[in-house]
mmCIF file of C-alpha atoms in Angstrom:
data_model
loop_
_atom_site.group_PDB
_atom_site.id
_atom_site.type_symbol
_atom_site.label_atom_id
_atom_site.label_comp_id
_atom_site.label_asym_id
_atom_site.label_seq_id
_atom_site.Cartn_x
_atom_site.Cartn_y
_atom_site.Cartn_z
ATOM 1 C CA MET A 66 0.000 0.000 0.000
ATOM 2 C CA LYS A 67 2.859 2.397 0.823
ATOM 3 C CA ILE A 68 4.466 1.639 -2.538
ATOM 4 C CA LEU A 69 1.169 2.370 -4.320
ATOM 5 C CA LYS A 70 0.742 5.698 -2.481
ATOM 6 C CA ALA A 71 4.341 6.697 -3.203
ATOM 7 C CA SER A 72 3.940 5.765 -6.878
ATOM 8 C CA LEU A 73 0.660 7.685 -7.108
ATOM 9 C CA PHE A 74 2.287 10.724 -5.478
ATOM 10 C CA LEU A 75 5.202 10.619 -7.935
ATOM 11 C CA VAL A 76 2.865 10.339 -10.941
ATOM 12 C CA MET A 77 0.759 13.271 -9.718
ATOM 13 C CA ALA A 78 3.871 15.370 -9.057
ATOM 14 C CA MET A 79 5.159 14.658 -12.579
ATOM 15 C CA VAL A 80 1.796 15.646 -14.078
ATOM 16 C CA LEU A 81 1.663 18.878 -12.098
ATOM 17 C CA PHE A 82 5.216 19.889 -12.996
ATOM 18 C CA SER A 83 4.742 19.054 -16.662
ATOM 19 C CA CYS A 84 1.639 21.245 -16.923
ATOM 20 C CA GLY A 85 3.679 24.451 -16.835
ATOM 21 C CA SER A 86 4.197 26.414 -20.019
ATOM 22 C CA SER A 87 7.307 25.502 -21.945
ATOM 23 C CA ALA A 88 6.820 28.179 -24.586
ATOM 24 C CA PRO A 89 9.676 30.645 -24.940
ATOM 25 C CA THR A 90 9.200 34.004 -23.289
ATOM 26 C CA ALA A 91 10.352 37.537 -24.028
ATOM 27 C CA LYS A 92 13.107 36.992 -21.443
ATOM 28 C CA ASP A 93 14.307 33.976 -23.449
ATOM 29 C CA ASP A 94 14.442 36.175 -26.542
ATOM 30 C CA GLN A 95 16.429 38.823 -24.660
ATOM 31 C CA LYS A 96 18.915 36.171 -23.533
ATOM 32 C CA LYS A 97 19.260 35.005 -27.128
ATOM 33 C CA LEU A 98 19.841 38.544 -28.363
ATOM 34 C CA LYS A 99 22.534 39.091 -25.746
ATOM 35 C CA SER A 100 24.280 35.880 -26.818
ATOM 36 C CA TYR A 101 24.342 36.865 -30.496
ATOM 37 C CA SER A 102 27.191 38.805 -32.004
ATOM 38 C CA THR A 103 26.594 39.041 -35.762
ATOM 39 C CA TYR A 104 23.891 40.577 -37.933
ATOM 40 C CA ALA A 105 22.882 41.357 -41.498
ATOM 41 C CA LEU A 106 20.013 43.363 -42.926
ATOM 42 C CA LEU A 107 17.051 41.943 -44.784
ATOM 43 C CA PRO A 108 16.140 44.218 -47.678
ATOM 44 C CA ASN A 109 12.681 45.713 -47.437
ATOM 45 C CA LYS A 110 10.128 46.013 -50.182
ATOM 46 C CA ASP A 111 9.014 49.417 -48.968
ATOM 47 C CA THR A 112 9.721 52.062 -51.568
ATOM 48 C CA ILE A 113 8.629 55.476 -50.414
ATOM 49 C CA ARG A 114 6.270 56.891 -53.016
ATOM 50 C CA SER A 115 5.519 60.183 -51.298
ATOM 51 C CA ARG A 116 6.696 63.238 -53.223
ATOM 52 C CA GLU A 117 7.732 64.830 -49.943
ATOM 53 C CA PHE A 118 10.553 62.346 -49.316
ATOM 54 C CA GLU A 119 13.394 61.042 -51.427
ATOM 55 C CA ASN A 120 13.360 57.246 -51.038
ATOM 56 C CA ASP A 121 17.125 56.721 -51.321
ATOM 57 C CA LEU A 122 17.944 59.476 -48.831
ATOM 58 C CA VAL A 123 15.488 58.218 -46.205
ATOM 59 C CA GLN A 124 16.449 54.555 -46.633
ATOM 60 C CA SER A 125 20.220 55.156 -46.678
ATOM 61 C CA THR A 126 19.989 57.366 -43.569
ATOM 62 C CA ILE A 127 18.006 54.671 -41.727
ATOM 63 C CA VAL A 128 20.410 51.910 -42.807
ATOM 64 C CA GLY A 129 23.424 54.008 -41.744
ATOM 65 C CA ALA A 130 21.922 54.814 -38.330
ATOM 66 C CA ILE A 131 21.023 51.160 -37.722
ATOM 67 C CA ASN A 132 24.538 50.006 -38.628
ATOM 68 C CA GLU A 133 26.052 52.561 -36.243
ATOM 69 C CA ASN A 134 23.758 51.431 -33.424
ATOM 70 C CA MET A 135 24.444 47.751 -34.106
ATOM 71 C CA THR A 136 28.173 48.411 -33.824
ATOM 72 C CA GLU A 137 27.613 50.285 -30.551
ATOM 73 C CA GLN A 138 25.600 47.299 -29.267
ATOM 74 C CA GLY A 139 28.596 45.016 -29.962
ATOM 75 C CA PHE A 140 27.312 43.365 -33.148
ATOM 76 C CA SER A 141 29.491 42.849 -36.211
ATOM 77 C CA LEU A 142 28.316 42.519 -39.795
ATOM 78 C CA GLU A 143 28.254 38.956 -41.176
ATOM 79 C CA ARG A 144 26.519 38.595 -44.527
ATOM 80 C CA ASN A 145 26.778 34.794 -44.927
ATOM 81 C CA THR A 146 25.606 33.316 -41.623
ATOM 82 C CA PRO A 147 24.506 36.079 -39.251
ATOM 83 C CA ASP A 148 22.932 35.310 -35.903
ATOM 84 C CA VAL A 149 20.332 38.063 -36.288
ATOM 85 C CA LEU A 150 18.537 39.464 -39.313
ATOM 86 C CA VAL A 151 17.390 43.074 -39.072
ATOM 87 C CA TYR A 152 14.318 44.093 -41.053
ATOM 88 C CA ILE A 153 13.217 47.709 -41.380
ATOM 89 C CA HIS A 154 9.650 48.944 -41.973
ATOM 90 C CA PRO A 155 9.872 52.613 -43.007
ATOM 91 C CA MET A 156 6.425 54.200 -43.157
ATOM 92 C CA PHE A 157 6.615 57.484 -45.016
ATOM 93 C CA ASP A 158 3.740 57.324 -47.508
ATOM 94 C CA GLU A 159 0.500 59.080 -46.780
ATOM 95 C CA LYS A 160 -1.949 56.850 -44.969
ATOM 96 C CA VAL A 161 -4.503 57.153 -47.779
ATOM 97 C CA ALA A 162 -1.933 56.020 -50.344
ATOM 98 C CA VAL A 163 -1.064 52.762 -48.591
ATOM 99 C CA ASN A 164 -2.771 49.849 -46.980
ATOM 100 C CA ALA A 165 -2.539 51.202 -43.445
ATOM 101 C CA ASN A 166 -2.953 47.904 -41.624
ATOM 102 C CA PRO A 167 -0.768 47.085 -38.627
ATOM 103 C CA VAL A 168 2.799 46.057 -39.433
ATOM 104 C CA TYR A 169 3.080 42.343 -40.018
ATOM 105 C CA THR A 170 6.288 40.755 -41.142
ATOM 106 C CA ASN A 171 5.873 39.103 -44.501
ATOM 107 C CA TYR A 172 8.358 38.908 -47.348
ATOM 108 C CA SER A 173 7.607 38.609 -51.036
ATOM 109 C CA TYR A 174 11.104 38.270 -52.406
ATOM 110 C CA TYR A 175 10.073 36.149 -55.382
ATOM 111 C CA ARG A 176 7.933 38.717 -57.098
ATOM 112 C CA PRO A 177 9.383 39.972 -60.383
ATOM 113 C CA ASP A 178 9.416 43.676 -59.563
ATOM 114 C CA PHE A 179 11.200 43.382 -56.221
ATOM 115 C CA TYR A 180 13.659 46.254 -55.975
ATOM 116 C CA ILE A 181 16.624 46.273 -53.639
ATOM 117 C CA GLY A 182 18.091 49.703 -53.131
ATOM 118 C CA SER A 183 21.816 50.293 -53.353
ATOM 119 C CA TYR A 184 21.806 51.347 -49.683
ATOM 120 C CA TYR A 185 21.507 47.643 -48.752
ATOM 121 C CA LYS A 186 24.322 46.441 -50.999
ATOM 122 C CA ASP A 187 27.093 46.151 -48.389
ATOM 123 C CA PHE A 188 24.916 45.140 -45.414
ATOM 124 C CA MET A 189 22.418 42.647 -46.837
ATOM 125 C CA TYR A 190 22.084 38.990 -45.865
ATOM 126 C CA ASP A 191 23.391 37.059 -48.887
ATOM 127 C CA ASN A 192 20.556 34.523 -48.822
ATOM 128 C CA TYR A 193 17.758 37.024 -48.137
ATOM 129 C CA PHE A 194 15.538 35.341 -50.732
ATOM 130 C CA THR A 195 15.287 32.182 -48.592
ATOM 131 C CA ILE A 196 13.372 34.064 -45.881
ATOM 132 C CA GLN A 197 9.671 33.838 -46.659
ATOM 133 C CA ARG A 198 7.718 33.539 -43.448
ATOM 134 C CA ILE A 199 8.513 34.958 -40.050
ATOM 135 C CA ASP A 200 6.955 33.925 -36.755
ATOM 136 C CA GLY A 201 6.774 35.886 -33.568
ATOM 137 C CA PRO A 202 3.780 35.206 -31.355
ATOM 138 C CA ARG A 203 4.957 37.525 -28.597
ATOM 139 C CA VAL A 204 5.484 40.523 -30.861
ATOM 140 C CA GLU A 205 2.740 43.118 -30.859
ATOM 141 C CA GLN A 206 1.433 44.539 -34.096
ATOM 142 C CA VAL A 207 2.278 48.169 -34.684
ATOM 143 C CA PRO A 208 -0.451 50.377 -36.161
ATOM 144 C CA TYR A 209 0.483 52.424 -39.197
ATOM 145 C CA LYS A 210 1.785 55.840 -38.226
ATOM 146 C CA ASN A 211 3.046 58.155 -40.942
ATOM 147 C CA LYS A 212 6.750 59.075 -40.728
ATOM 148 C CA SER A 213 7.713 56.260 -38.428
ATOM 149 C CA VAL A 214 10.035 53.260 -38.543
ATOM 150 C CA VAL A 215 9.642 49.768 -37.078
ATOM 151 C CA ILE A 216 12.708 47.526 -36.703
ATOM 152 C CA ASP A 217 12.472 43.730 -36.357
ATOM 153 C CA PHE A 218 15.260 41.534 -34.991
ATOM 154 C CA ILE A 219 14.846 38.017 -36.343
ATOM 155 C CA ASP A 220 16.634 34.810 -35.350
ATOM 156 C CA ARG A 221 18.079 33.567 -38.653
ATOM 157 C CA ARG A 222 17.930 29.903 -37.631
ATOM 158 C CA THR A 223 14.327 29.815 -36.381
ATOM 159 C CA ASN A 224 12.821 32.728 -38.371
ATOM 160 C CA GLU A 225 11.246 34.083 -35.194
ATOM 161 C CA ILE A 226 11.035 37.736 -34.346
ATOM 162 C CA LEU A 227 12.980 38.203 -31.129
ATOM 163 C CA TRP A 228 12.371 41.907 -30.682
ATOM 164 C CA ARG A 229 10.428 44.665 -32.416
ATOM 165 C CA GLY A 230 11.326 48.284 -31.805
ATOM 166 C CA THR A 231 9.692 51.578 -32.661
ATOM 167 C CA SER A 232 9.531 55.024 -31.123
ATOM 168 C CA SER A 233 6.654 57.250 -30.124
ATOM 169 C CA GLU A 234 8.648 60.313 -31.159
ATOM 170 C CA GLU A 235 7.820 62.020 -34.435
ATOM 171 C CA ILE A 236 10.216 62.342 -37.342
ATOM 172 C CA THR A 237 10.178 65.951 -38.448
ATOM 173 C CA ASP A 238 10.517 67.123 -42.037
ATOM 174 C CA ARG A 239 12.958 69.871 -41.097
ATOM 175 C CA ARG A 240 16.489 68.512 -40.815
ATOM 176 C CA LEU A 241 15.199 65.115 -41.915
ATOM 177 C CA GLU A 242 18.494 63.220 -41.759
ATOM 178 C CA ARG A 243 19.208 64.399 -38.222
ATOM 179 C CA SER A 244 15.647 63.618 -37.132
ATOM 180 C CA LEU A 245 15.853 60.108 -38.643
ATOM 181 C CA ARG A 246 19.126 59.352 -36.870
ATOM 182 C CA GLN A 247 17.715 60.573 -33.552
ATOM 183 C CA TYR A 248 14.604 58.442 -34.096
ATOM 184 C CA ILE A 249 16.696 55.292 -34.698
ATOM 185 C CA ASP A 250 18.847 56.109 -31.651
ATOM 186 C CA ASP A 251 15.638 56.375 -29.567
ATOM 187 C CA ILE A 252 14.547 52.930 -30.765
ATOM 188 C CA PHE A 253 17.874 51.417 -29.725
ATOM 189 C CA LYS A 254 17.583 52.927 -26.234
ATOM 190 C CA SER A 255 14.953 50.270 -25.506
ATOM 191 C CA PHE A 256 17.005 47.459 -27.068
ATOM 192 C CA PRO A 257 17.535 44.658 -24.535
#
């Protein structure tokens, strides 16, 4: 009888301990990010069509500011097998001119008219076209906000978004390059 009670207790204890959630948490993602040391950029499909902004200037300023911040965070560029892929969502078109849904991460690299700007040339993940679907159940959707930027950090091996950053500050039209750099710096202030 004692053996039966002890066995029953052990079985119940195993059931209770195994009922806990084993899903990764945001803290797990932060630990992963801290253990990573290399990155590359994923090219975006977002071409700014607004007449107010020059696409190449905005994109190259954002790419430059991100690369500077990545270096400050201790990351080094690795185009072949980076630990982290960085994807940028620049939102500079008028809300009426775009589908203003929340930012999801979806890549359509196989479409014939996909344009990759020269600003990505030296910083782009060599096999960017292999990334099609990204997961990230713990990442909140970001509503469309004109003149804003959203940055995703993606684990290259699992294709999961580890961190998504944006800023509540506004990018001003005056001194655009300076404002963009400050905006990106503000995003990186909340980087884990």
